[in-house]
Amino acid sequence: MRICLVNAPTGTEFSDPAEYNNKVIRRESCLPQLGILNLAAVTERLGYGTTVYDSNRAFFSFADAAGESQLERFAEEAAHQIAAAGADVYGFGSICSAYPLTVRLARLVKTLCPDATIVFGGPQASVVAESTLKAFPAVDFVLRGEAEESLPLFLEELTGKRRFETVPGLAYRSVWGVQRNPDAPVIMDLDALPKPAYHLTQELRGERSASLELGRGCPFACTFCSTNDFFRRKYRLRSPQRVLEEMRSIHAEYGITDFDLTHDMFTVDSKRVRAFCQHMVDSGAGYTWSCSARTDCVDRELIEFMAAAGCVGIFFGVETGSDRMQNIIDKHLDVRRAHEIIDIAERAGVRSTVSLITGFPEEQWDDVRETARVFMHAARTQGSKPQLNLLAPLANTPIHLKYKDQMTLDQLCSDMSHQGRRQNPEDIALIRKYPDIFPNFYLLPTPHLDRGLLIELREFMLMARFRLRWLLVAADQAADGILDLFVEWVEYRKSVFPGAVGPELRHYYRTPEFHHDFLAFLRGHRAGKDPKLMVLVDFYIRLATASDPDLSRLSLAVELKKDEPITPGDIPARAYHSRVVELSADLEAVMDAVIQCREYEPQHGEHFYVVSEAETTGHPGFEVSSHLATVVMLCDGHRTLAQVMESLSENIPVTPASARTMAYECLVDKARSEGLIAMYRIASEVEAGRLEGFSMAPYNETRAAASL
């Protein structure tokens, strides 16, 4: 029997070229989906011929070749590629955001391969199994929940006596209609499962980190969460020995030493967490890892031990900053304790991701204000990345069942399903026709809140944090709270960019126009008189107007290694979006005042900063001397090294004249050693050791002298 497993096509949510061409989006979308790889390992061990179709890599390849105007053809193209596997069984993984496309793919594959068996599995299909079978004849079976033990039983019956009623967790059609077998028991011995079949895909080639399953099951019962429907509430962990064995295997095969350990609630049992950490310490392997935790299930001692064992990141699902809402959603976290844990993680050198949600039906504006305070507390913590999500009604969760008759459909409902600027009409038709199968695309009622304002709040907070992080934090402090400032900003935004809603509004917040408009708003706002905010507004304005390097000449160039000799014709260039900013204030002192929430006394002077695009999300700039700033500005990707040296003689006078070349050489070397510039070579332009009329011999002699 031949089996083809298809992962959930989450990458197809990004229909804007600016999004699907983004390296981060591509990398995140193409991360291995462990559920599919686990099942592939099981079927391989049973001797079945198994292939895995990576729908996300296929989508990005299609987008590159066909372009934006042809994206709606992807389903047909992918279906033909899937059908080409010639499998007897096609197994589709599922996740709520991509479920409409998964259904369409199954329909097309069934048309191309009418004799093949179509099986759905994964989180979304598990919770809407019966309704999926009733609505979509192309889907033959749904295998619910953890399937590593039930899939072999199903395949045995499929090729044998077809006693499907004996397969736990299976939903199927019979002469009596759609049948639902009792749930399969949870898998207690996770160590007995085979390693994920990474070798069937290229997903780990060249990656810096890998996902690795640490355990399953969450004992909590938050009203909005669907985890319990799939992994259930029985908390289980794999043994430290098995986890370390898998780390070593991945390291040996792919060179990866950093791991994302997946478990919704790893730290529930502190004794087992300590045992895992001790095993990591004793092994001396030196691997780094990240995990998820509740803020009431860790303390300073445990976080410090985790850090010593290699933990570099923790995901905290705080959800709401309101004590009232914590009780309503059955989360029951102490918000003040959450603040303390974020700070403890920072001091321990552990990055934190703080996840927050707004849009609960019972939520009021004061509750949103408290959530915004948690967001801003995390935002001024350098190692933290706060998230603000819009609540989506996940299928068959308590909150969905309570409000299912009050949901409405709009252009942009939640970030749970990305919903790009242009949604496929066939997806929209499915969503409209089957709201109980695709509820995550719908709006829940928010009688006490303006839903449009919540949608804009989410876009504003995330994009301001991503691009203008320290400006946002300073504005929060200057205005005594970001939420009231946001309301005033929205009125200003409507005057300069009116009429935008839904996907167009989301797109606006991803453009330079938002940055320009928000800076202009702050300059005219009373909060803009605050000394810290004044400096940061000036900094971000200067950053926006500073020039980018021109790297067009380097399209065919090769970056030289640090130990390679360089020639006058080589091209020194700063990284793309690396800019030089001159300020009359000490940005470091301003940053300290923002982080410590204290007043700032202006101290004027001459300061230069080199800022890369990545650094704007952490510390905004790297301070350099005026001479080094001149070097970096001149290394614009167009000038050769010889031309840079010549320009330095015009900008930086050095006496005596005989020392000039050595001084300029030292400055260029300093910029290179600090990682501010890199050196490139276009081989076709090098001719007999001479370029631009600059002799190699005296140049190399000068370099040798400078190194002594």
XYZ file of C-alpha atoms in Angstrom, residues 240-241 244 248 274-286 305 308-309:
20
model
C 14.668 13.189 29.267
C 16.756 10.364 27.835
C 18.163 14.110 24.383
C 21.584 14.328 19.223
C 13.767 19.625 37.174
C 14.578 16.040 36.225
C 14.667 17.042 32.564
C 16.885 20.051 33.289
C 19.260 17.997 35.427
C 19.618 15.459 32.635
C 20.435 18.245 30.177
C 23.032 19.700 32.546
C 24.610 16.305 33.246
C 24.817 15.485 29.543
C 27.030 18.481 28.797
C 25.511 18.562 25.310
C 25.156 22.343 25.331
C 17.616 26.210 36.653
C 21.310 26.799 33.292
C 20.044 23.712 31.426
